[in-house]
């Protein structure tokens, strides 16, 4: 049941972001979202929070109230999903007249991203992501607890909302000015999903 609630919450948060998408005619705002230079990003992990439940007590053979062993306790009720830092990655952003490149400074598994500023096509792991949309999330009811705006690139497929395709999201939080970088890619039959905040 908890997994169903978590999936439903993630789906609804995804719908919220999709509701604010519009086609892109230029990437002039990208330079304001992601400035050139080196930056440390925190690799964020999703954590599900539960409310602690009361420790159940049962009468023993003498009528005394005893706590149930841990194996028999009920788990708490679902509260929320939050992002917590798990590691730090250092990335370098460089601009030329026609492109921007984002790559890891240290030997990490994070893939290099190239975005052609004239054609608006992003390249990640030999995949050309030709579909780019501007995202504007006005509500603070999301994982960041902040309104944010940015761009999202995806592969052009008939199944737009598939979880298995490559995707790049670059955004900026209005609350604290932090840069959000989300990278989803496939490699060797495995799906990788980085949520970076810096």
Short mmCIF file of N, CA and C in Angstrom, two decimals:
data_model
loop_
_atom_site.label_atom_id
_atom_site.label_comp_id
_atom_site.label_asym_id
_atom_site.label_seq_id
_atom_site.Cartn_x
_atom_site.Cartn_y
_atom_site.Cartn_z
N UNK A 1 0.82 -1.19 0.00
CA UNK A 1 0.00 0.00 0.00
C UNK A 1 0.87 1.26 0.00
N UNK A 2 1.97 1.22 0.79
CA UNK A 2 2.84 2.40 0.84
C UNK A 2 3.48 2.65 -0.52
N UNK A 3 3.87 1.59 -1.20
CA UNK A 3 4.48 1.75 -2.50
C UNK A 3 3.50 2.37 -3.48
N UNK A 4 2.25 1.99 -3.39
CA UNK A 4 1.22 2.57 -4.25
C UNK A 4 1.07 4.05 -3.95
N UNK A 5 1.09 4.43 -2.67
CA UNK A 5 0.99 5.85 -2.30
C UNK A 5 2.19 6.62 -2.83
N UNK A 6 3.37 6.05 -2.72
CA UNK A 6 4.58 6.70 -3.20
C UNK A 6 4.54 6.88 -4.71
N UNK A 7 4.13 5.86 -5.43
CA UNK A 7 4.03 5.95 -6.89
C UNK A 7 3.00 7.00 -7.28
N UNK A 8 1.87 7.04 -6.59
CA UNK A 8 0.84 8.03 -6.88
C UNK A 8 1.37 9.44 -6.62
N UNK A 9 2.10 9.65 -5.54
CA UNK A 9 2.65 10.96 -5.22
C UNK A 9 3.65 11.40 -6.28
N UNK A 10 4.54 10.51 -6.69
CA UNK A 10 5.52 10.85 -7.72
C UNK A 10 4.82 11.15 -9.04
N UNK A 11 3.79 10.40 -9.38
CA UNK A 11 3.03 10.64 -10.60
C UNK A 11 2.38 12.02 -10.56
N UNK A 12 1.77 12.38 -9.42
CA UNK A 12 1.12 13.68 -9.29
C UNK A 12 2.12 14.82 -9.35
N UNK A 13 3.30 14.64 -8.74
CA UNK A 13 4.33 15.66 -8.84
C UNK A 13 4.81 15.81 -10.28
N UNK A 14 4.89 14.70 -11.00
CA UNK A 14 5.25 14.75 -12.41
C UNK A 14 4.22 15.48 -13.24
N UNK A 15 2.93 15.25 -12.94
CA UNK A 15 1.87 15.96 -13.65
C UNK A 15 1.95 17.45 -13.40
N UNK A 16 2.30 17.84 -12.19
CA UNK A 16 2.40 19.25 -11.86
C UNK A 16 3.47 19.91 -12.72
N UNK A 17 4.60 19.23 -12.88
CA UNK A 17 5.67 19.79 -13.70
C UNK A 17 5.27 19.83 -15.16
N UNK A 18 4.61 18.79 -15.66
CA UNK A 18 4.19 18.73 -17.06
C UNK A 18 3.19 19.83 -17.36
N UNK A 19 2.34 20.18 -16.41
CA UNK A 19 1.31 21.19 -16.63
C UNK A 19 1.92 22.53 -16.97
N UNK A 20 3.16 22.80 -16.54
CA UNK A 20 3.79 24.08 -16.79
C UNK A 20 4.78 24.06 -17.93
N UNK A 21 4.68 23.10 -18.86
CA UNK A 21 5.64 22.99 -19.94
C UNK A 21 5.12 23.70 -21.19
N UNK A 22 6.06 24.29 -21.94
CA UNK A 22 5.72 24.92 -23.20
C UNK A 22 6.87 24.71 -24.17
N UNK A 23 6.58 24.70 -25.49
CA UNK A 23 7.65 24.49 -26.47
C UNK A 23 8.69 25.61 -26.38
N UNK A 24 9.93 25.29 -26.74
CA UNK A 24 11.03 26.25 -26.66
C UNK A 24 11.39 26.76 -28.04
N UNK A 25 11.52 28.07 -28.17
CA UNK A 25 11.97 28.66 -29.43
C UNK A 25 13.41 29.16 -29.33
N UNK A 26 13.89 29.41 -28.10
CA UNK A 26 15.29 29.78 -27.90
C UNK A 26 15.73 29.35 -26.50
N UNK A 27 17.04 29.30 -26.31
CA UNK A 27 17.59 28.90 -25.01
C UNK A 27 18.32 30.06 -24.34
N UNK A 28 17.85 31.29 -24.58
CA UNK A 28 18.51 32.46 -24.02
C UNK A 28 18.56 32.42 -22.49
N UNK A 29 17.56 31.84 -21.85
CA UNK A 29 17.51 31.80 -20.39
C UNK A 29 18.43 30.76 -19.77
N UNK A 30 19.01 29.88 -20.58
CA UNK A 30 19.87 28.82 -20.04
C UNK A 30 21.11 29.39 -19.35
N UNK A 31 21.66 30.45 -19.91
CA UNK A 31 22.87 31.06 -19.33
C UNK A 31 22.59 31.63 -17.93
N UNK A 32 21.36 32.13 -17.70
CA UNK A 32 21.01 32.63 -16.37
C UNK A 32 20.77 31.49 -15.38
N UNK A 33 20.31 30.34 -15.88
CA UNK A 33 20.08 29.20 -15.00
C UNK A 33 21.38 28.52 -14.59
N UNK A 34 22.27 28.38 -15.54
CA UNK A 34 23.49 27.60 -15.32
C UNK A 34 24.69 28.43 -15.78
N UNK A 35 25.34 29.09 -14.85
CA UNK A 35 26.47 29.95 -15.19
C UNK A 35 27.71 29.10 -15.47
N UNK A 36 28.64 29.63 -16.28
CA UNK A 36 29.86 28.87 -16.57
C UNK A 36 30.75 28.76 -15.34
N UNK A 37 31.55 27.70 -15.32
CA UNK A 37 32.49 27.50 -14.21
C UNK A 37 32.27 26.17 -13.52
N UNK A 38 33.02 25.98 -12.45
CA UNK A 38 32.95 24.74 -11.68
C UNK A 38 31.97 24.92 -10.52
N UNK A 39 31.23 23.88 -10.23
CA UNK A 39 30.23 23.95 -9.17
C UNK A 39 30.10 22.58 -8.51
N UNK A 40 29.94 22.60 -7.19
CA UNK A 40 29.69 21.36 -6.44
C UNK A 40 28.19 21.14 -6.36
N UNK A 41 27.75 19.96 -6.74
CA UNK A 41 26.35 19.58 -6.67
C UNK A 41 26.19 18.47 -5.64
N UNK A 42 25.11 18.50 -4.93
CA UNK A 42 24.77 17.41 -4.01
C UNK A 42 23.90 16.42 -4.76
N UNK A 43 24.31 15.16 -4.75
CA UNK A 43 23.51 14.09 -5.33
C UNK A 43 22.41 13.78 -4.33
N UNK A 44 21.17 14.01 -4.72
CA UNK A 44 20.03 13.87 -3.81
C UNK A 44 19.40 12.49 -3.96
N UNK A 45 18.97 11.94 -2.84
CA UNK A 45 18.24 10.67 -2.86
C UNK A 45 16.84 10.93 -2.32
N UNK A 46 15.90 10.16 -2.80
CA UNK A 46 14.51 10.28 -2.37
C UNK A 46 14.31 9.45 -1.11
N UNK A 47 13.74 10.08 -0.08
CA UNK A 47 13.49 9.41 1.19
C UNK A 47 12.01 9.51 1.51
N UNK A 48 11.40 8.37 1.82
CA UNK A 48 9.99 8.35 2.21
C UNK A 48 9.90 8.47 3.72
N UNK A 49 9.10 9.42 4.18
CA UNK A 49 8.94 9.66 5.62
C UNK A 49 7.64 9.02 6.10
N UNK A 50 7.72 8.40 7.26
CA UNK A 50 6.56 7.79 7.90
C UNK A 50 6.41 8.35 9.30
N UNK A 51 5.17 8.48 9.73
CA UNK A 51 4.90 8.91 11.09
C UNK A 51 5.13 7.73 12.02
N UNK A 52 5.81 7.98 13.11
CA UNK A 52 6.03 6.91 14.09
C UNK A 52 4.71 6.53 14.73
N UNK A 53 4.46 5.27 14.81
CA UNK A 53 3.22 4.82 15.44
C UNK A 53 3.48 4.51 16.92
N UNK A 54 2.43 4.47 17.66
CA UNK A 54 2.54 4.13 19.07
C UNK A 54 3.03 2.69 19.20
N UNK A 55 3.85 2.45 20.18
CA UNK A 55 4.31 1.09 20.42
C UNK A 55 3.15 0.29 21.00
N UNK A 56 2.69 -0.73 20.30
CA UNK A 56 1.56 -1.50 20.80
C UNK A 56 1.92 -2.27 22.08
N UNK A 57 0.98 -2.32 22.97
CA UNK A 57 1.16 -3.07 24.22
C UNK A 57 0.07 -4.14 24.28
N UNK A 58 0.46 -5.28 24.79
CA UNK A 58 -0.49 -6.39 24.95
C UNK A 58 -0.34 -6.95 26.37
N UNK A 59 -1.41 -7.46 26.91
CA UNK A 59 -1.29 -8.05 28.25
C UNK A 59 -0.58 -9.40 28.17
N UNK A 60 0.32 -9.63 29.13
CA UNK A 60 0.98 -10.92 29.18
C UNK A 60 0.14 -11.89 30.02
N UNK A 61 0.72 -13.04 30.30
CA UNK A 61 -0.03 -14.08 31.02
C UNK A 61 -0.42 -13.65 32.44
N UNK A 62 0.25 -12.60 32.97
CA UNK A 62 -0.06 -12.13 34.32
C UNK A 62 -0.93 -10.87 34.31
N UNK A 63 -1.36 -10.44 33.11
CA UNK A 63 -2.18 -9.23 33.02
C UNK A 63 -1.36 -7.96 32.93
N UNK A 64 -0.03 -8.03 32.92
CA UNK A 64 0.85 -6.86 32.81
C UNK A 64 0.92 -6.42 31.35
N UNK A 65 0.93 -5.11 31.11
CA UNK A 65 1.06 -4.57 29.75
C UNK A 65 2.52 -4.66 29.31
N UNK A 66 2.76 -5.30 28.19
CA UNK A 66 4.11 -5.48 27.66
C UNK A 66 4.15 -4.96 26.22
N UNK A 67 5.31 -4.42 25.82
CA UNK A 67 5.48 -3.99 24.43
C UNK A 67 5.65 -5.21 23.54
N UNK A 68 5.09 -5.10 22.33
CA UNK A 68 5.29 -6.18 21.36
C UNK A 68 6.74 -6.16 20.88
N UNK A 69 7.29 -7.31 20.55
CA UNK A 69 8.63 -7.33 19.94
C UNK A 69 8.60 -6.56 18.62
N UNK A 70 9.76 -6.09 18.17
CA UNK A 70 9.84 -5.29 16.95
C UNK A 70 9.19 -5.97 15.76
N UNK A 71 9.28 -7.28 15.67
CA UNK A 71 8.72 -8.01 14.53
C UNK A 71 7.21 -7.84 14.42
N UNK A 72 6.54 -7.53 15.51
CA UNK A 72 5.09 -7.47 15.50
C UNK A 72 4.55 -6.04 15.54
N UNK A 73 5.42 -5.04 15.57
CA UNK A 73 4.95 -3.66 15.63
C UNK A 73 4.43 -3.21 14.27
N UNK A 74 3.45 -2.31 14.31
CA UNK A 74 2.94 -1.74 13.08
C UNK A 74 3.86 -0.61 12.65
N UNK A 75 4.01 -0.45 11.35
CA UNK A 75 4.79 0.68 10.87
C UNK A 75 3.88 1.90 10.83
N UNK A 76 4.50 3.07 10.78
CA UNK A 76 3.74 4.32 10.82
C UNK A 76 3.02 4.61 9.52
N UNK A 77 2.25 5.68 9.55
CA UNK A 77 1.52 6.13 8.38
C UNK A 77 2.44 6.95 7.47
N UNK A 78 2.20 6.88 6.17
CA UNK A 78 2.96 7.63 5.18
C UNK A 78 2.75 9.13 5.40
N UNK A 79 3.85 9.91 5.41
CA UNK A 79 3.73 11.37 5.57
C UNK A 79 4.12 12.07 4.27
N UNK A 80 5.35 11.86 3.80
CA UNK A 80 5.82 12.60 2.63
C UNK A 80 7.04 11.93 2.01
N UNK A 81 7.42 12.49 0.86
CA UNK A 81 8.65 12.10 0.19
C UNK A 81 9.54 13.34 0.19
N UNK A 82 10.80 13.19 0.59
CA UNK A 82 11.72 14.31 0.66
C UNK A 82 13.03 13.95 -0.03
N UNK A 83 13.80 14.98 -0.37
CA UNK A 83 15.12 14.79 -0.94
C UNK A 83 16.17 15.04 0.14
N UNK A 84 17.15 14.14 0.23
CA UNK A 84 18.25 14.30 1.17
C UNK A 84 19.57 14.08 0.43
N UNK A 85 20.62 14.84 0.78
CA UNK A 85 21.90 14.67 0.11
C UNK A 85 22.53 13.31 0.41
N UNK A 86 23.10 12.69 -0.62
CA UNK A 86 23.74 11.39 -0.46
C UNK A 86 25.24 11.45 -0.76
N UNK A 87 25.64 12.38 -1.65
CA UNK A 87 27.05 12.51 -2.04
C UNK A 87 27.24 13.87 -2.70
N UNK A 88 28.47 14.20 -3.04
CA UNK A 88 28.77 15.46 -3.72
C UNK A 88 29.50 15.16 -5.02
N UNK A 89 29.08 15.83 -6.10
CA UNK A 89 29.74 15.72 -7.40
C UNK A 89 30.18 17.11 -7.82
N UNK A 90 31.37 17.22 -8.40
CA UNK A 90 31.85 18.49 -8.91
C UNK A 90 31.73 18.46 -10.43
N UNK A 91 31.00 19.44 -10.97
CA UNK A 91 30.77 19.52 -12.41
C UNK A 91 31.32 20.83 -12.94
N UNK A 92 31.74 20.80 -14.19
CA UNK A 92 32.23 21.99 -14.88
C UNK A 92 31.28 22.32 -16.02
N UNK A 93 30.91 23.59 -16.13
CA UNK A 93 30.04 24.06 -17.20
C UNK A 93 30.83 25.02 -18.07
N UNK A 94 30.93 24.72 -19.37
CA UNK A 94 31.64 25.61 -20.30
C UNK A 94 30.72 25.97 -21.46
N UNK A 95 30.80 27.22 -21.88
CA UNK A 95 30.00 27.73 -22.99
C UNK A 95 30.92 28.10 -24.15
N UNK A 96 30.45 27.84 -25.37
CA UNK A 96 31.05 28.39 -26.58
C UNK A 96 29.94 29.18 -27.27
N UNK A 97 30.21 29.69 -28.46
CA UNK A 97 29.18 30.43 -29.19
C UNK A 97 27.97 29.57 -29.52
N UNK A 98 28.20 28.27 -29.71
CA UNK A 98 27.10 27.43 -30.18
C UNK A 98 26.73 26.28 -29.25
N UNK A 99 27.43 26.11 -28.12
CA UNK A 99 27.10 24.96 -27.28
C UNK A 99 27.45 25.22 -25.81
N UNK A 100 26.89 24.37 -24.97
CA UNK A 100 27.25 24.33 -23.55
C UNK A 100 27.56 22.87 -23.22
N UNK A 101 28.61 22.66 -22.44
CA UNK A 101 29.02 21.31 -22.05
C UNK A 101 29.08 21.24 -20.53
N UNK A 102 28.48 20.19 -19.99
CA UNK A 102 28.49 19.93 -18.55
C UNK A 102 29.17 18.59 -18.36
N UNK A 103 30.28 18.59 -17.62
CA UNK A 103 31.00 17.32 -17.42
C UNK A 103 31.54 17.25 -16.00
N UNK A 104 31.76 16.04 -15.54
CA UNK A 104 32.29 15.80 -14.20
C UNK A 104 33.76 16.17 -14.15
N UNK A 105 34.17 16.82 -13.05
CA UNK A 105 35.59 17.17 -12.86
C UNK A 105 36.38 16.01 -12.31
N UNK A 106 35.72 15.16 -11.57
CA UNK A 106 36.38 14.02 -10.97
C UNK A 106 35.94 12.76 -11.70
N UNK A 107 36.61 11.68 -11.47
CA UNK A 107 36.27 10.42 -12.12
C UNK A 107 34.99 9.85 -11.50
N UNK A 108 33.87 10.25 -12.04
CA UNK A 108 32.58 9.77 -11.55
C UNK A 108 31.84 9.08 -12.69
N UNK A 109 30.71 8.53 -12.34
CA UNK A 109 29.89 7.85 -13.33
C UNK A 109 28.95 8.81 -14.06
N UNK A 110 28.97 10.08 -13.67
CA UNK A 110 28.07 11.08 -14.26
C UNK A 110 28.44 11.32 -15.72
N UNK A 111 27.49 11.19 -16.65
CA UNK A 111 27.81 11.35 -18.07
C UNK A 111 28.01 12.81 -18.45
N UNK A 112 28.75 13.04 -19.52
CA UNK A 112 28.93 14.38 -20.08
C UNK A 112 27.69 14.74 -20.88
N UNK A 113 27.27 15.99 -20.74
CA UNK A 113 26.10 16.50 -21.45
C UNK A 113 26.55 17.64 -22.35
N UNK A 114 26.14 17.62 -23.62
CA UNK A 114 26.40 18.72 -24.55
C UNK A 114 25.06 19.21 -25.08
N UNK A 115 24.89 20.52 -25.11
CA UNK A 115 23.65 21.11 -25.63
C UNK A 115 24.02 22.08 -26.74
N UNK A 116 23.48 21.85 -27.93
CA UNK A 116 23.68 22.75 -29.06
C UNK A 116 22.72 23.92 -28.90
N UNK A 117 23.25 25.13 -28.72
CA UNK A 117 22.41 26.30 -28.46
C UNK A 117 21.67 26.78 -29.70
N UNK A 118 22.09 26.35 -30.89
CA UNK A 118 21.42 26.78 -32.12
C UNK A 118 20.29 25.82 -32.51
N UNK A 119 20.55 24.51 -32.40
CA UNK A 119 19.52 23.53 -32.78
C UNK A 119 18.69 23.07 -31.59
N UNK A 120 19.14 23.41 -30.35
CA UNK A 120 18.46 23.04 -29.10
C UNK A 120 18.52 21.55 -28.80
N UNK A 121 19.37 20.81 -29.47
CA UNK A 121 19.49 19.37 -29.26
C UNK A 121 20.53 19.10 -28.17
N UNK A 122 20.18 18.23 -27.23
CA UNK A 122 21.10 17.82 -26.17
C UNK A 122 21.64 16.44 -26.50
N UNK A 123 22.88 16.18 -26.11
CA UNK A 123 23.52 14.89 -26.36
C UNK A 123 23.98 14.31 -25.03
N UNK A 124 23.55 13.07 -24.76
CA UNK A 124 23.96 12.36 -23.55
C UNK A 124 24.12 10.89 -23.92
N UNK A 125 25.31 10.33 -23.68
CA UNK A 125 25.57 8.91 -23.96
C UNK A 125 25.17 8.53 -25.39
N UNK A 126 25.59 9.31 -26.37
CA UNK A 126 25.30 9.07 -27.79
C UNK A 126 23.82 9.13 -28.13
N UNK A 127 23.01 9.66 -27.25
CA UNK A 127 21.58 9.82 -27.52
C UNK A 127 21.29 11.30 -27.77
N UNK A 128 20.64 11.58 -28.89
CA UNK A 128 20.25 12.95 -29.23
C UNK A 128 18.85 13.20 -28.68
N UNK A 129 18.75 14.16 -27.76
CA UNK A 129 17.46 14.52 -27.18
C UNK A 129 16.98 15.78 -27.89
N UNK A 130 16.04 15.57 -28.82
CA UNK A 130 15.61 16.66 -29.69
C UNK A 130 14.40 17.42 -29.18
N UNK A 131 13.66 16.83 -28.27
CA UNK A 131 12.45 17.48 -27.76
C UNK A 131 12.81 18.27 -26.50
N UNK A 132 12.69 19.59 -26.57
CA UNK A 132 13.00 20.44 -25.42
C UNK A 132 11.78 21.30 -25.10
N UNK A 133 11.49 21.42 -23.82
CA UNK A 133 10.36 22.22 -23.37
C UNK A 133 10.80 23.10 -22.21
N UNK A 134 10.18 24.26 -22.12
CA UNK A 134 10.41 25.15 -20.99
C UNK A 134 9.48 24.71 -19.87
N UNK A 135 10.00 24.62 -18.64
CA UNK A 135 9.21 24.19 -17.49
C UNK A 135 9.08 25.36 -16.52
N UNK A 136 7.87 25.53 -16.02
CA UNK A 136 7.64 26.55 -15.00
C UNK A 136 6.71 25.96 -13.94
N UNK A 137 7.25 25.70 -12.76
CA UNK A 137 6.47 25.16 -11.65
C UNK A 137 6.24 26.30 -10.67
N UNK A 138 5.00 26.77 -10.59
CA UNK A 138 4.67 27.93 -9.76
C UNK A 138 4.38 27.57 -8.32
N UNK A 139 3.90 26.37 -8.08
CA UNK A 139 3.51 25.95 -6.73
C UNK A 139 4.74 25.55 -5.92
N UNK A 140 4.71 25.81 -4.62
CA UNK A 140 5.78 25.38 -3.72
C UNK A 140 5.53 23.98 -3.18
N UNK A 141 4.44 23.34 -3.60
CA UNK A 141 4.10 21.99 -3.13
C UNK A 141 4.79 20.96 -4.00
N UNK A 142 6.11 20.85 -3.85
CA UNK A 142 6.89 19.86 -4.59
C UNK A 142 8.07 19.44 -3.72
N UNK A 143 8.92 18.58 -4.23
CA UNK A 143 10.04 18.06 -3.45
C UNK A 143 11.00 19.14 -2.97
N UNK A 144 11.08 20.27 -3.70
CA UNK A 144 12.00 21.34 -3.34
C UNK A 144 11.37 22.36 -2.39
N UNK A 145 10.07 22.33 -2.25
CA UNK A 145 9.31 23.32 -1.49
C UNK A 145 9.63 24.72 -1.99
N UNK A 146 9.70 24.84 -3.31
CA UNK A 146 10.01 26.11 -3.96
C UNK A 146 9.46 26.09 -5.38
N UNK A 147 9.00 27.24 -5.84
CA UNK A 147 8.69 27.37 -7.26
C UNK A 147 10.03 27.30 -8.02
N UNK A 148 10.00 26.80 -9.25
CA UNK A 148 11.22 26.73 -10.03
C UNK A 148 10.89 26.76 -11.51
N UNK A 149 11.88 27.10 -12.33
CA UNK A 149 11.71 27.14 -13.78
C UNK A 149 12.98 26.64 -14.45
N UNK A 150 12.83 26.18 -15.69
CA UNK A 150 13.98 25.66 -16.40
C UNK A 150 13.61 25.02 -17.71
N UNK A 151 14.43 24.07 -18.15
CA UNK A 151 14.25 23.39 -19.43
C UNK A 151 14.36 21.88 -19.22
N UNK A 152 13.67 21.13 -20.10
CA UNK A 152 13.75 19.67 -20.04
C UNK A 152 13.88 19.13 -21.46
N UNK A 153 14.88 18.25 -21.64
CA UNK A 153 15.12 17.58 -22.92
C UNK A 153 14.75 16.11 -22.78
N UNK A 154 14.10 15.57 -23.84
CA UNK A 154 13.76 14.15 -23.89
C UNK A 154 13.93 13.65 -25.31
N UNK A 155 14.05 12.35 -25.43
CA UNK A 155 14.08 11.74 -26.75
C UNK A 155 12.69 11.86 -27.36
N UNK A 156 12.63 12.05 -28.66
CA UNK A 156 11.32 12.11 -29.32
C UNK A 156 10.81 10.70 -29.53
N UNK A 157 9.80 10.33 -28.77
CA UNK A 157 9.20 9.01 -28.89
C UNK A 157 7.70 9.16 -28.88
N UNK A 158 7.02 8.11 -29.30
CA UNK A 158 5.55 8.12 -29.25
C UNK A 158 5.06 8.05 -27.82
N UNK A 159 5.82 7.36 -26.96
CA UNK A 159 5.45 7.22 -25.54
C UNK A 159 6.20 8.28 -24.75
N UNK A 160 5.66 9.50 -24.67
CA UNK A 160 6.36 10.64 -24.06
C UNK A 160 6.66 10.45 -22.57
N UNK A 161 5.82 9.77 -21.83
CA UNK A 161 6.01 9.70 -20.38
C UNK A 161 6.63 8.39 -19.92
N UNK A 162 7.36 7.73 -20.78
CA UNK A 162 8.00 6.48 -20.37
C UNK A 162 9.16 6.77 -19.42
N UNK A 163 9.33 5.93 -18.42
CA UNK A 163 10.39 6.13 -17.44
C UNK A 163 11.74 5.62 -17.93
N UNK A 164 11.76 4.92 -19.06
CA UNK A 164 12.99 4.28 -19.50
C UNK A 164 13.78 5.11 -20.50
N UNK A 165 13.35 6.31 -20.83
CA UNK A 165 14.07 7.07 -21.84
C UNK A 165 15.05 8.06 -21.20
N UNK A 166 16.00 8.51 -22.01
CA UNK A 166 16.97 9.51 -21.58
C UNK A 166 16.24 10.83 -21.35
N UNK A 167 16.70 11.58 -20.32
CA UNK A 167 16.07 12.87 -20.02
C UNK A 167 17.07 13.75 -19.27
N UNK A 168 17.04 15.04 -19.57
CA UNK A 168 17.85 16.03 -18.87
C UNK A 168 16.94 17.17 -18.46
N UNK A 169 17.03 17.60 -17.21
CA UNK A 169 16.29 18.76 -16.73
C UNK A 169 17.29 19.70 -16.07
N UNK A 170 17.23 20.98 -16.46
CA UNK A 170 18.05 22.01 -15.83
C UNK A 170 17.10 23.09 -15.36
N UNK A 171 17.15 23.40 -14.07
CA UNK A 171 16.24 24.41 -13.53
C UNK A 171 16.88 25.21 -12.42
N UNK A 172 16.17 26.24 -11.99
CA UNK A 172 16.65 27.08 -10.90
C UNK A 172 15.51 27.29 -9.92
N UNK A 173 15.79 27.06 -8.64
CA UNK A 173 14.79 27.24 -7.59
C UNK A 173 14.68 28.71 -7.26
N UNK A 174 13.44 29.20 -7.14
CA UNK A 174 13.23 30.61 -6.82
C UNK A 174 13.51 30.89 -5.35
N UNK A 175 13.30 29.91 -4.49
CA UNK A 175 13.43 30.13 -3.04
C UNK A 175 14.87 30.47 -2.63
N UNK A 176 15.85 29.73 -3.17
CA UNK A 176 17.23 29.95 -2.74
C UNK A 176 18.23 30.10 -3.89
N UNK A 177 17.75 30.07 -5.14
CA UNK A 177 18.63 30.24 -6.29
C UNK A 177 19.46 29.03 -6.64
N UNK A 178 19.21 27.89 -6.00
CA UNK A 178 19.98 26.67 -6.28
C UNK A 178 19.66 26.15 -7.68
N UNK A 179 20.65 25.55 -8.31
CA UNK A 179 20.49 24.95 -9.64
C UNK A 179 20.11 23.49 -9.46
N UNK A 180 19.08 23.06 -10.21
CA UNK A 180 18.64 21.67 -10.20
C UNK A 180 19.02 21.04 -11.53
N UNK A 181 19.72 19.92 -11.46
CA UNK A 181 20.13 19.20 -12.66
C UNK A 181 19.70 17.75 -12.48
N UNK A 182 18.81 17.29 -13.36
CA UNK A 182 18.34 15.91 -13.31
C UNK A 182 18.79 15.21 -14.59
N UNK A 183 19.43 14.06 -14.42
CA UNK A 183 19.94 13.31 -15.56
C UNK A 183 19.42 11.88 -15.46
N UNK A 184 18.73 11.44 -16.50
CA UNK A 184 18.25 10.06 -16.57
C UNK A 184 18.83 9.45 -17.84
N UNK A 185 19.50 8.31 -17.71
CA UNK A 185 20.07 7.67 -18.89
C UNK A 185 20.10 6.17 -18.70
N UNK A 186 20.24 5.48 -19.84
CA UNK A 186 20.34 4.02 -19.86
C UNK A 186 21.76 3.64 -20.26
N UNK A 187 22.28 2.63 -19.58
CA UNK A 187 23.60 2.13 -19.93
C UNK A 187 23.67 0.66 -19.56
N UNK A 188 24.03 -0.16 -20.54
CA UNK A 188 24.15 -1.60 -20.28
C UNK A 188 22.85 -2.22 -19.80
N UNK A 189 21.72 -1.72 -20.28
CA UNK A 189 20.42 -2.26 -19.87
C UNK A 189 19.94 -1.76 -18.52
N UNK A 190 20.72 -0.91 -17.85
CA UNK A 190 20.31 -0.36 -16.57
C UNK A 190 19.90 1.10 -16.72
N UNK A 191 18.95 1.51 -15.87
CA UNK A 191 18.49 2.90 -15.85
C UNK A 191 19.17 3.62 -14.69
N UNK A 192 19.76 4.78 -14.97
CA UNK A 192 20.41 5.60 -13.95
C UNK A 192 19.67 6.92 -13.84
N UNK A 193 19.55 7.41 -12.62
CA UNK A 193 18.77 8.63 -12.37
C UNK A 193 19.50 9.47 -11.32
N UNK A 194 20.09 10.58 -11.76
CA UNK A 194 20.78 11.50 -10.85
C UNK A 194 19.92 12.74 -10.67
N UNK A 195 19.70 13.12 -9.42
CA UNK A 195 19.08 14.41 -9.09
C UNK A 195 20.15 15.21 -8.37
N UNK A 196 20.61 16.29 -8.99
CA UNK A 196 21.70 17.08 -8.44
C UNK A 196 21.20 18.47 -8.08
N UNK A 197 21.64 18.98 -6.95
CA UNK A 197 21.24 20.30 -6.47
C UNK A 197 22.49 21.05 -6.04
N UNK A 198 22.72 22.23 -6.63
CA UNK A 198 23.92 22.97 -6.28
C UNK A 198 23.79 24.46 -6.47
#
